[in-house]
Short mmCIF file of C-alpha atoms in Angstrom, two decimals:
data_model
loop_
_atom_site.label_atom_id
_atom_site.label_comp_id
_atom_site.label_asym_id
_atom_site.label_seq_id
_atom_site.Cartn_x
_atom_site.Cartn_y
_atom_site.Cartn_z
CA UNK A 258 16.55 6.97 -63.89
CA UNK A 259 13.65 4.95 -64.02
CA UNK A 260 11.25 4.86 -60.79
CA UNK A 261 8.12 2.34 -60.79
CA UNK A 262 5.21 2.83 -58.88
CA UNK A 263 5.48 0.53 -55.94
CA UNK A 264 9.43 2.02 -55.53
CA UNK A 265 7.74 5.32 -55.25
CA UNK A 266 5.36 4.42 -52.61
CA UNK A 267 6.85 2.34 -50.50
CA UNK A 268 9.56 4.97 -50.30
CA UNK A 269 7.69 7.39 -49.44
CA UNK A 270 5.59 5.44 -46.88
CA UNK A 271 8.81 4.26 -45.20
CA UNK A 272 9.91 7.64 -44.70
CA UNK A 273 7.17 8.44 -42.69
CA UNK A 274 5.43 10.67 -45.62
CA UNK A 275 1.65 8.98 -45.04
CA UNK A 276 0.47 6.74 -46.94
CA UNK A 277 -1.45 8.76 -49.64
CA UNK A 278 0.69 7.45 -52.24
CA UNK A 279 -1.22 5.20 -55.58
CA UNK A 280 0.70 2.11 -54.74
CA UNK A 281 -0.65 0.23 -51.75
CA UNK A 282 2.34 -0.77 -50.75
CA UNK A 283 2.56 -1.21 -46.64
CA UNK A 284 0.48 -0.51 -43.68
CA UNK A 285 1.93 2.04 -41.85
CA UNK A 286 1.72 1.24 -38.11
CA UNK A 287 -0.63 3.66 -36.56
CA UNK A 288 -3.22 3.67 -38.80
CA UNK A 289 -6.64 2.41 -40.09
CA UNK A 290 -5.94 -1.21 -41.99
CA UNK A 291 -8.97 -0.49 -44.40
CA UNK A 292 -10.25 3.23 -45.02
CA UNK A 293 -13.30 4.23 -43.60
CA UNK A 294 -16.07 5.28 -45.69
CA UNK A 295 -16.12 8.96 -47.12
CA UNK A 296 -14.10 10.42 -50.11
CA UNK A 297 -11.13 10.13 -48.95
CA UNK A 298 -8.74 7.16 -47.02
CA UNK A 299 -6.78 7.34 -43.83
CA UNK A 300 -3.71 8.87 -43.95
CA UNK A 301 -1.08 10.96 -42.39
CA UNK A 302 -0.85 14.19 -44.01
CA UNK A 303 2.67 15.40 -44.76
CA UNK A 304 1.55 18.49 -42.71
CA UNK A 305 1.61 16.37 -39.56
CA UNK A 306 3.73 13.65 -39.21
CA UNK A 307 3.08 10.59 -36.23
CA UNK A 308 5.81 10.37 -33.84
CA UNK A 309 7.24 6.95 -33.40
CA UNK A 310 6.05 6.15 -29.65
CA UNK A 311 2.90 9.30 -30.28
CA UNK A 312 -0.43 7.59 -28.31
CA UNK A 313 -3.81 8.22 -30.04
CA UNK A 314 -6.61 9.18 -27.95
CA UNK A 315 -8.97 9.77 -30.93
CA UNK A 316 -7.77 9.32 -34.08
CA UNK A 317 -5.52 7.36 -35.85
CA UNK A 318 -4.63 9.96 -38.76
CA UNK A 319 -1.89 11.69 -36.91
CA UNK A 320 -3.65 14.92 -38.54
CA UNK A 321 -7.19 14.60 -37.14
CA UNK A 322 -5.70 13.40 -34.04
CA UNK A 323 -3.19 16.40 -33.88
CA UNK A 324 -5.97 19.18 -34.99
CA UNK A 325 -8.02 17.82 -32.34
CA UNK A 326 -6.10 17.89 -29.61
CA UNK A 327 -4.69 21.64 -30.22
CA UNK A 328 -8.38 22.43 -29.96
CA UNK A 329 -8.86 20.86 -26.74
CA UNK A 330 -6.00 22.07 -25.35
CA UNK A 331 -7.04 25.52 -26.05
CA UNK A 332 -9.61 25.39 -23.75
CA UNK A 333 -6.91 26.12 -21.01
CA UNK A 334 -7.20 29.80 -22.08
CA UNK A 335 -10.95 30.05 -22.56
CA UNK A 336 -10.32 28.93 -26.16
CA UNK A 337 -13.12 26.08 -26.32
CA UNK A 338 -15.34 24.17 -23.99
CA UNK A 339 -13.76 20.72 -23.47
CA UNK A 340 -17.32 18.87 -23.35
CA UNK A 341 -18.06 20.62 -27.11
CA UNK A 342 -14.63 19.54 -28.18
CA UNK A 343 -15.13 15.75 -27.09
CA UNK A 344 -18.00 16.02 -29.04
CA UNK A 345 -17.03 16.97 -32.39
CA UNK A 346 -14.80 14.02 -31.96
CA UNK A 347 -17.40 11.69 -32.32
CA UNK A 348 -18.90 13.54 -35.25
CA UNK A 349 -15.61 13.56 -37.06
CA UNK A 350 -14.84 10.05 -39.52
CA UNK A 351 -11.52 9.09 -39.17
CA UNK A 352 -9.31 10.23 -42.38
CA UNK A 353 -12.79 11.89 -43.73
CA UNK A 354 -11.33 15.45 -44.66
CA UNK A 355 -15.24 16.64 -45.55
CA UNK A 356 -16.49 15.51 -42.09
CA UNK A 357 -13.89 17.05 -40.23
CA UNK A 358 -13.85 20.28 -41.87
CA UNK A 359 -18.16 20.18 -42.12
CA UNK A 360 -17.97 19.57 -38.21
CA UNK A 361 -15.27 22.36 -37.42
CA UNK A 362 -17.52 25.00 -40.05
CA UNK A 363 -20.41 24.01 -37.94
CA UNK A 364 -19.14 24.37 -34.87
CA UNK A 365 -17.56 27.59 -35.52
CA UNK A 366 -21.01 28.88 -36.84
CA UNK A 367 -23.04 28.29 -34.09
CA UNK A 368 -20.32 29.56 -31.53
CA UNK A 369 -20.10 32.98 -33.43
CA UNK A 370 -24.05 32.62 -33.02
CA UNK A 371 -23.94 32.66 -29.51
CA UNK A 372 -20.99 35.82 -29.48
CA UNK A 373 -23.61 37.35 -31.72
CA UNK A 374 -25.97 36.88 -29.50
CA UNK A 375 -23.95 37.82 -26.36
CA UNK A 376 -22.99 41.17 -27.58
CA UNK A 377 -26.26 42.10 -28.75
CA UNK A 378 -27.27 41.46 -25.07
CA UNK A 379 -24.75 43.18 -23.39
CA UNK A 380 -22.50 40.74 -22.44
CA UNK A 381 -18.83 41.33 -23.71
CA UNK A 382 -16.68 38.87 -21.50
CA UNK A 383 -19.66 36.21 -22.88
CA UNK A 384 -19.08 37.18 -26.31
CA UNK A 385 -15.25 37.47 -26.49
CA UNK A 386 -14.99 34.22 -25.22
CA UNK A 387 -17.65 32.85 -27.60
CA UNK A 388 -15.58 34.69 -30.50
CA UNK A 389 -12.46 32.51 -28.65
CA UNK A 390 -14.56 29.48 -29.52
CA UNK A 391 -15.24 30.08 -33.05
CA UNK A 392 -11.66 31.04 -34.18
CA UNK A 393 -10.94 27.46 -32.64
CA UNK A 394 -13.19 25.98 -34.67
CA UNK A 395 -12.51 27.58 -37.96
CA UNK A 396 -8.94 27.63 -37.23
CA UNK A 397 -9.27 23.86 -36.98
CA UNK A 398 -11.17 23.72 -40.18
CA UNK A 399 -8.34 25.21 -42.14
CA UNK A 400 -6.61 22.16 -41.86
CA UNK A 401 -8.76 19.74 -43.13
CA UNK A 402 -9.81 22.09 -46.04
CA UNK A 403 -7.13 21.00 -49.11
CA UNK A 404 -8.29 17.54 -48.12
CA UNK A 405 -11.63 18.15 -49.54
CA UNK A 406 -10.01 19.27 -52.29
CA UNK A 407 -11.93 22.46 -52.85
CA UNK A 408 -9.40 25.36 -52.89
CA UNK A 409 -12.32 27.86 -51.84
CA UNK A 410 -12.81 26.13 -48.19
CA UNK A 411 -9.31 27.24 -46.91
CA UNK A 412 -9.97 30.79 -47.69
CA UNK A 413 -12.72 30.91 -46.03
CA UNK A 414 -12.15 29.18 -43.11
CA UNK A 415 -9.42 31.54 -42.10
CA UNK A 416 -11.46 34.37 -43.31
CA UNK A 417 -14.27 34.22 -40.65
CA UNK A 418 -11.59 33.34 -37.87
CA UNK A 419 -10.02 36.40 -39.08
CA UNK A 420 -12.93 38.07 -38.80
CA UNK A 421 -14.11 36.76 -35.47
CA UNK A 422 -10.34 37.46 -34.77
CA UNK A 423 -10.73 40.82 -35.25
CA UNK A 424 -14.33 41.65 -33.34
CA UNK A 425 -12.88 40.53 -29.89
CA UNK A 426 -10.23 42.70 -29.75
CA UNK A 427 -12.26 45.52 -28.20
CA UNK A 428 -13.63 43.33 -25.58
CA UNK A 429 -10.15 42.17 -24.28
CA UNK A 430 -9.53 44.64 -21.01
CA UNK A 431 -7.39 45.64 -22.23
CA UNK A 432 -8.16 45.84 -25.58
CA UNK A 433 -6.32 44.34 -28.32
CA UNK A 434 -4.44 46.81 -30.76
CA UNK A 435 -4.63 46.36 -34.08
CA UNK A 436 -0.67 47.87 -35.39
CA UNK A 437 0.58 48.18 -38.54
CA UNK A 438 4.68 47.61 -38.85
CA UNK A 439 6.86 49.09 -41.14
CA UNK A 440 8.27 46.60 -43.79
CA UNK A 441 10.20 47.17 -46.69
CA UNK A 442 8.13 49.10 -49.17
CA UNK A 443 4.73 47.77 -47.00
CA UNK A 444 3.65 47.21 -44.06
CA UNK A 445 3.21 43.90 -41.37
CA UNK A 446 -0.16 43.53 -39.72
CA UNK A 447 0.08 43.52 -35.80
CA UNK A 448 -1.51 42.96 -32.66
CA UNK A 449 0.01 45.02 -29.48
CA UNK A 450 -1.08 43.44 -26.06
CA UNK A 451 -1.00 45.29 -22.67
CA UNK A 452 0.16 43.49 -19.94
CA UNK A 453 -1.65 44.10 -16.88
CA UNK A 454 0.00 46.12 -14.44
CA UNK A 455 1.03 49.64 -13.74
CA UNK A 456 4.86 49.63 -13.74
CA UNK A 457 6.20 52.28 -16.70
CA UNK A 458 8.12 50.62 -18.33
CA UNK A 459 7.68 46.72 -18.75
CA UNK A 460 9.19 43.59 -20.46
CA UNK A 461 7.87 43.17 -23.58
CA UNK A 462 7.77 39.36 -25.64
CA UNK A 463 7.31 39.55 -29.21
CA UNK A 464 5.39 36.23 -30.30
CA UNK A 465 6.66 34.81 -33.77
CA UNK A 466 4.09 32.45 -35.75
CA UNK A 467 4.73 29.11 -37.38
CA UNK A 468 4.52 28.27 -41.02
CA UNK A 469 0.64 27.79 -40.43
CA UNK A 470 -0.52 29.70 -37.00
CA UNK A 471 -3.11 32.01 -36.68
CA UNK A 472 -3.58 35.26 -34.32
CA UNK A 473 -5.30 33.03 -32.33
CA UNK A 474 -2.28 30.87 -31.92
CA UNK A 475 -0.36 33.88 -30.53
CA UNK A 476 -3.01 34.77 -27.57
CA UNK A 477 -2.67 31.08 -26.77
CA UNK A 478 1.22 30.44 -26.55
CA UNK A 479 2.34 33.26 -25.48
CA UNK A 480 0.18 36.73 -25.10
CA UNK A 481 -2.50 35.26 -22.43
CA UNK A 482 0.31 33.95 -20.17
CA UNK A 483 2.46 36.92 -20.66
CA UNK A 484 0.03 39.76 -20.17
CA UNK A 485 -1.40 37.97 -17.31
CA UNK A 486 2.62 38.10 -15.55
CA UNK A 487 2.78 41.72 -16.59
CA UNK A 488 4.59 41.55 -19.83
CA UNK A 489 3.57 43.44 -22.91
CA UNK A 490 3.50 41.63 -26.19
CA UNK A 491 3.50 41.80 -29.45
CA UNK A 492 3.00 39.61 -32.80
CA UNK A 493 2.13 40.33 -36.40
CA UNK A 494 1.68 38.04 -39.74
CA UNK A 495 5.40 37.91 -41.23
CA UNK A 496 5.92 36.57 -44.65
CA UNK A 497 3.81 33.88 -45.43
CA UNK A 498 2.04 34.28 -42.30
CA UNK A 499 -2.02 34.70 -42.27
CA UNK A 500 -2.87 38.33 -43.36
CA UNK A 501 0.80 38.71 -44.92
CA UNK A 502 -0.11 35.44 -46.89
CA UNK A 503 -3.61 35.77 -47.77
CA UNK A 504 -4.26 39.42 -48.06
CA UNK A 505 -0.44 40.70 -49.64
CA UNK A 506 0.95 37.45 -51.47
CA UNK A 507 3.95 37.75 -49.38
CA UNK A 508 6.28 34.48 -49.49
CA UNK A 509 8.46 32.87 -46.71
CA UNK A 510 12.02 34.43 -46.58
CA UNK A 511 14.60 32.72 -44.85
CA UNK A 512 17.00 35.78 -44.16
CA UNK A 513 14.16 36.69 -40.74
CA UNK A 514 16.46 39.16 -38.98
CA UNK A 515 15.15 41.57 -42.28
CA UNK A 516 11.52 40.73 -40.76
CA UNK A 517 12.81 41.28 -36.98
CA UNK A 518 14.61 44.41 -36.45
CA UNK A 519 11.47 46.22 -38.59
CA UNK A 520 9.52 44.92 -35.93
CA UNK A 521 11.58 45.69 -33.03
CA UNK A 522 11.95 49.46 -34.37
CA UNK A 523 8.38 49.62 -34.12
CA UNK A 524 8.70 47.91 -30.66
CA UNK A 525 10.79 50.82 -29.33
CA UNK A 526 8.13 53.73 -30.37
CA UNK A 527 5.17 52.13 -28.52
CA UNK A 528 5.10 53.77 -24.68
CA UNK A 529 5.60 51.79 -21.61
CA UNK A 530 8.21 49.10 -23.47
CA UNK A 531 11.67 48.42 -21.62
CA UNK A 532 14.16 48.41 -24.11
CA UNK A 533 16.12 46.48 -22.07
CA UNK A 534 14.06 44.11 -21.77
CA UNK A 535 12.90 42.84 -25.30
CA UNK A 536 12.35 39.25 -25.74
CA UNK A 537 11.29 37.25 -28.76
CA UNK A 538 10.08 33.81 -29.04
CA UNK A 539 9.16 31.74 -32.02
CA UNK A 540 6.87 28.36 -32.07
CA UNK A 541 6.78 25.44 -34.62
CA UNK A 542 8.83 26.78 -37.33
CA UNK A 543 9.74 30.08 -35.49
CA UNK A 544 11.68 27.72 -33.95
CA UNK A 545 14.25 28.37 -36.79
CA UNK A 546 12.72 32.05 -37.73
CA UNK A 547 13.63 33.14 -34.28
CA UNK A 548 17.25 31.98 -33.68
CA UNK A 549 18.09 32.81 -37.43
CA UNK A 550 16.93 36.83 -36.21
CA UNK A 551 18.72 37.01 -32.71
CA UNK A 552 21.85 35.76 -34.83
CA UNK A 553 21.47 39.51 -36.25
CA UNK A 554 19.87 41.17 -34.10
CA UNK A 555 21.17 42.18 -30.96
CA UNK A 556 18.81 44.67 -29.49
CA UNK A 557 16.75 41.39 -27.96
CA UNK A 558 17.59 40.15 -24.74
CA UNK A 559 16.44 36.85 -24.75
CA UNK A 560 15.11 33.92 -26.87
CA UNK A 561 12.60 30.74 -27.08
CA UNK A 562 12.44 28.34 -29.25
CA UNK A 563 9.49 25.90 -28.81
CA UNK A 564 10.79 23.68 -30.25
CA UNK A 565 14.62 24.45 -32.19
CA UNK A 566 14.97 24.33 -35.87
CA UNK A 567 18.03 23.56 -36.86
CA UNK A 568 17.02 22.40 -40.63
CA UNK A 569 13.65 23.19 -41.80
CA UNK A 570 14.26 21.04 -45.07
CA UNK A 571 14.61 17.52 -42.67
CA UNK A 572 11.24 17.47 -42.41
CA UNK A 573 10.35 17.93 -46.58
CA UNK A 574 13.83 15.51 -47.50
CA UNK A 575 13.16 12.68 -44.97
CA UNK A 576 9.72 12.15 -47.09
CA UNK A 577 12.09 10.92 -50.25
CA UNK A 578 13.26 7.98 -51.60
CA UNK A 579 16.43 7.37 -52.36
CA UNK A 580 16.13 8.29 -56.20
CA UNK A 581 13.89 11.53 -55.61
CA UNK A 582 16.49 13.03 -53.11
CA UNK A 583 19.01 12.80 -55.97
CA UNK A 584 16.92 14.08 -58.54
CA UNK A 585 16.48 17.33 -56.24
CA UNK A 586 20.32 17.05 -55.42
CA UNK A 587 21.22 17.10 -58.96
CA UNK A 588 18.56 19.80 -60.28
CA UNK A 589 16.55 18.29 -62.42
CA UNK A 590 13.71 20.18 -61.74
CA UNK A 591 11.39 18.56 -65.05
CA UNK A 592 11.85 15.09 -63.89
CA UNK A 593 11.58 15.47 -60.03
CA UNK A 594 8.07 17.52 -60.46
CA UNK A 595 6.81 14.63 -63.33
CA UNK A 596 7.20 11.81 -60.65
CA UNK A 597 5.35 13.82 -58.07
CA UNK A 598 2.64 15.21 -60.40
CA UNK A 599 3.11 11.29 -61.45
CA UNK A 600 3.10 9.28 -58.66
CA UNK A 601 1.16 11.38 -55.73
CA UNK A 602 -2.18 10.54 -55.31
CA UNK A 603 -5.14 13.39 -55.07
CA UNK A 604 -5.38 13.46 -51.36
CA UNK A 605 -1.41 13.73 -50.91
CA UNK A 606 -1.17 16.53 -53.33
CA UNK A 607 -3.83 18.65 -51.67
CA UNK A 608 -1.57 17.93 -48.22
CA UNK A 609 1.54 19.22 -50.17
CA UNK A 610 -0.42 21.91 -51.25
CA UNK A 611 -1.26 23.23 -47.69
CA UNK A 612 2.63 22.92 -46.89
CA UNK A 613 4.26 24.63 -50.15
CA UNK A 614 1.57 27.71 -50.22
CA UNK A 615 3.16 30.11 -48.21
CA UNK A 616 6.50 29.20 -50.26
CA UNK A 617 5.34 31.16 -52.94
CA UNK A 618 5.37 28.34 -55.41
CA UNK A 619 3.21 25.74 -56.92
CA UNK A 620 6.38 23.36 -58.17
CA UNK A 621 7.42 20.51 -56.31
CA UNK A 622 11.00 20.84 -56.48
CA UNK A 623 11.32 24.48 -56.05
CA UNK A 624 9.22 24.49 -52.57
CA UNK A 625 11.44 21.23 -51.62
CA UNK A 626 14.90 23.06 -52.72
CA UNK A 627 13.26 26.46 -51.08
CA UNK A 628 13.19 24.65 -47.74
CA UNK A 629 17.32 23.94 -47.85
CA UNK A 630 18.14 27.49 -46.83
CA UNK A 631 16.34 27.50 -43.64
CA UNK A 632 19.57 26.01 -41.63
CA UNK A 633 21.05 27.74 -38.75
CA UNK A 634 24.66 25.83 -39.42
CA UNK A 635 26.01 29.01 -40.36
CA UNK A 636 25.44 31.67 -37.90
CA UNK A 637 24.58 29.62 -34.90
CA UNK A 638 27.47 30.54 -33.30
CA UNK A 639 26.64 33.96 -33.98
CA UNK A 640 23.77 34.02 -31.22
CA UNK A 641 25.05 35.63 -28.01
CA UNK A 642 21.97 36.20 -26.06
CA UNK A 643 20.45 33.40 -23.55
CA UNK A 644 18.11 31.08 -25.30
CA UNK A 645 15.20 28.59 -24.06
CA UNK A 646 14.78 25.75 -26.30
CA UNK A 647 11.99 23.36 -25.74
CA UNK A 648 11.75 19.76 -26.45
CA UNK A 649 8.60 17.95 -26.54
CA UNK A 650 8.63 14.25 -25.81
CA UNK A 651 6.99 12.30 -29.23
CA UNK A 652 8.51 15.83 -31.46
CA UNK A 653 7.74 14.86 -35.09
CA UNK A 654 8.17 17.49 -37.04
CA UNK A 655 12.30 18.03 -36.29
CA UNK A 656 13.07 15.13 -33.99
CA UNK A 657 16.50 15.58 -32.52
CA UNK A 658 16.87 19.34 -33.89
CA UNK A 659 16.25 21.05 -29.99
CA UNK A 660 19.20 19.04 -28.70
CA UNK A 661 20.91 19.96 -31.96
CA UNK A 662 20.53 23.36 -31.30
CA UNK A 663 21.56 23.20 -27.72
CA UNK A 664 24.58 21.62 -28.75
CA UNK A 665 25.36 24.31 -31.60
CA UNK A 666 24.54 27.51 -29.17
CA UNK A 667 27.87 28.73 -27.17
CA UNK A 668 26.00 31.88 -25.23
CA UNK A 669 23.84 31.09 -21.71
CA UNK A 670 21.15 28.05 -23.20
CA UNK A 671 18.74 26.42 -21.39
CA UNK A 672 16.66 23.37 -22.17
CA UNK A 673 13.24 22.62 -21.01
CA UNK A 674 11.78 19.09 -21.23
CA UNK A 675 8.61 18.35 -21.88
CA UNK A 676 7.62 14.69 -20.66
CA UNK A 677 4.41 12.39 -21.68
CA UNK A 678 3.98 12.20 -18.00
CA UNK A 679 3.72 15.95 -18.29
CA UNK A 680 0.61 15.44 -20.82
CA UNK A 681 2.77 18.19 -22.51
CA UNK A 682 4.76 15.81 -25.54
CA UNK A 683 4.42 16.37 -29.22
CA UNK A 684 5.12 19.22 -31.30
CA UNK A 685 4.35 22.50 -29.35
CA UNK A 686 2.98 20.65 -26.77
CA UNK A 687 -1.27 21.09 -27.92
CA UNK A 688 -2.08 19.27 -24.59
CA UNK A 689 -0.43 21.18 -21.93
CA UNK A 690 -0.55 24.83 -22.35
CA UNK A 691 -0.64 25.72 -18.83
CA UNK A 692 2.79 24.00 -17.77
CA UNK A 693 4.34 25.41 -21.22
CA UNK A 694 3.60 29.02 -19.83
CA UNK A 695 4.76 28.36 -16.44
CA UNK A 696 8.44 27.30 -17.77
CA UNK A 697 8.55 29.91 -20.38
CA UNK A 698 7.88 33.10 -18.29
CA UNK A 699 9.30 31.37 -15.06
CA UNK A 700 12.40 31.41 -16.91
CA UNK A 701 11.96 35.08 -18.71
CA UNK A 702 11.38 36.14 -15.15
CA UNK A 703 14.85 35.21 -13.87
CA UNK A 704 16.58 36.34 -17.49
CA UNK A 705 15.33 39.53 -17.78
CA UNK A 706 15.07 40.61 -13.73
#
């Protein structure tokens, strides 16, 4: 097989891949028609695809435009001030990968200046918000960092949110509990969240990350709304998650329910849980973590999936032309990771970098063929307890895969739509955090009474 250039690009730009391939082959709607000044054009990273009817309020990189709103919508749980957050957007270039992530640093510093600050004064509920602030900021940084293409800015970005991460926890009332999980020969780094409360024994929700969230993440969509309603929670870095990623070189696995029932051992020893009432949800691509586990695991009484993953590997295959899908069919590992190496350009490979990292794996065809068993087809029907799937108006990541889900589930399922009207579309819905609660532990509420 012989692939040219142009082939290459335009195949990969028509597939909704971003258009950070050599060949200038099409204008994909959406986006800048010339580059703006800076080192690097506009583009859509593979890390964040544009939904086909997605508005833009600030960007047209579907990246920048996604980063920033998750930061904005953060500010719903005393993650950011929206004022400071409307600001960096007019610092920020369009597609300039060294302004964004110079403008998210920056940020970051000078709000861990003021927790600083804060503290040293006295004030704790002044710094642990202003530590809420700055893991916004440097969370947001981390994904403009391969951009730059320096390999050093990723680690630290996540290695002062971590840090900030890990100075609020005492100032949470209650405070934040650091846990360590039994796994395998090792152990998972946790966080255990009191609900408020004084019943003795209480629901508890154990919060599963994506491929790329952070702690923060996890206070955010899930442990803010559920300790405020009473429910204890729980999360910790799986495989290929954060601290399990940067500090232990631990890959991805597929096979979850070996990362789930550790966890839900632990759950059982900590005082004050219900056993009875253990639920689990997953977001982003715990959307297929999450079902994959409760297909095993039957000591959980209830599921989310925000949104359902049906096929991790539609979102890395769709990017392929024609010829490179049957190179990776076929195996030939030497000639599908030559055309990439080939035909990518700088700026795309540092985006498929940030994507195949917590794969384990710096080849292009073995993180694409890695993604192929993350598929529920095969024990769907093997999940018995009730599940809430959510599906975001403008989803771009897996399009389609939440009804797909619904469809393949035959225990109690429920759907919950999330509408532009709603100011709650696209993938995990960044923009509406306060209605996404609301329907989540409304519905745990009535499931687990």
């Amino acid at each position: 097989m012989k692939l040219t250039r142009k082939q290459f690009g335009i195949g990969m730009v028509a597939a909704g891949f971003g258009a950070g391939m050599t060949a200038q082959a099409t204008e994909v709607p959406g986006q800048a028609a010339k580059p703006p000044a800076g080192n690097k054009p506009a583009e859509n990273l593979p890390t964040t695809p544009m939904a086909a009817h997605q508005a833009s309020y600030f960007f047209k990189n579907s990246a920048f435009e996604y980063v920033l709103l998750t930061s904005l919508g953060r500010a719903y749980h005393q993650g950011g001030n929206v004022g400071k957050v409307l600001y960096l957007t007019r610092q920020i270039e369009d597609g300039n990968f060294d302004s964004a992530y110079s403008a998210m640093m920056s940020a970051g510093d000078e709000a861990l200046t003021i927790a600083q600050d804060s503290l040293s004064g006295g004030h704790k509920e002044s710094a642990r918000q202003a530590l809420l602030w700055a893991q916004n900021y440097y969370d947001s940084a981390t994904y403009f960092a391969d951009g730059t293409g320096d390999p050093t800015k990723i680690t630290a970005a996540w290695q002062k949110m971590d840090d900030c991460w890990l100075k609020s926890l005492p100032l949470f009332d209650p405070p934040i509990e650091e846990v360590s999980i039994p796994y395998e020969n090792t152990a998972l780094r946790g966080f255990y969240f009191r609900g408020k409360g004084t019943a003795q024994k209480r629901p508890l929700l154990i919060l599963v990350n994506g491929s790329d969230g952070s702690a923060l993440d996890m206070w955010m969509m899930g442990a803010a709304g559920g300790t405020a309603r009473g429910y204890d929670c729980l999360t910790f870095d799986g495989p290929g998650q954060g601290y399990a990623l940067w500090k232990q070189g631990m890959p991805f696995r597929p096979d979850f329910e070996h990362v789930v029932t550790p966890v839900v051992d632990f759950a059982l020893t900590l005082q004050g849980v219900d056993p009875a009432r253990i639920a689990i949800q997953g977001i982003s691509q715990g959307g297929y973590w999450v079902p994959r586990a409760v297909a095993f695991e039957k000591r959980i009484a209830a599921a989310i999936a925000d949104p359902g993953v049906t096929d991790v590997s539609a979102s890395w295959t769709a990017s392929l032309p024609p010829p490179m899908l049957a190179l990776l069919n076929a195996g030939r590992k030497d000639e599908f990771d030559g055309y990439m190496a080939k035909m990518l350009d700088p700026a795309t490979k540092n985006a498929l970098a940030f994507r195949m990292r917590p794969y384990g794996t710096s080849s292009y065809f073995d993180a694409f063929k890695a993604t192929m068993a993350y598929r529920l087809d095969d024990v769907a029907d093997r999940i018995t307890c009730p599940m809430l799937i959510t599906e975001p108006a403008n989803e771009a990541f897996w399009p389609g895969q939440s009804q797909k889900l619904y469809t393949m589930l035959t225990g109690p399922k429920t759907m919950a739509a999330f509408a532009v009207s709603d100011g709650a579309d696209l993938h995990c819905e960044p923009g509406g955090y306060g209605l996404r609660d609301l329907r989540v532990f409304n519905w745990l509420d009535k499931v687990l009474a």
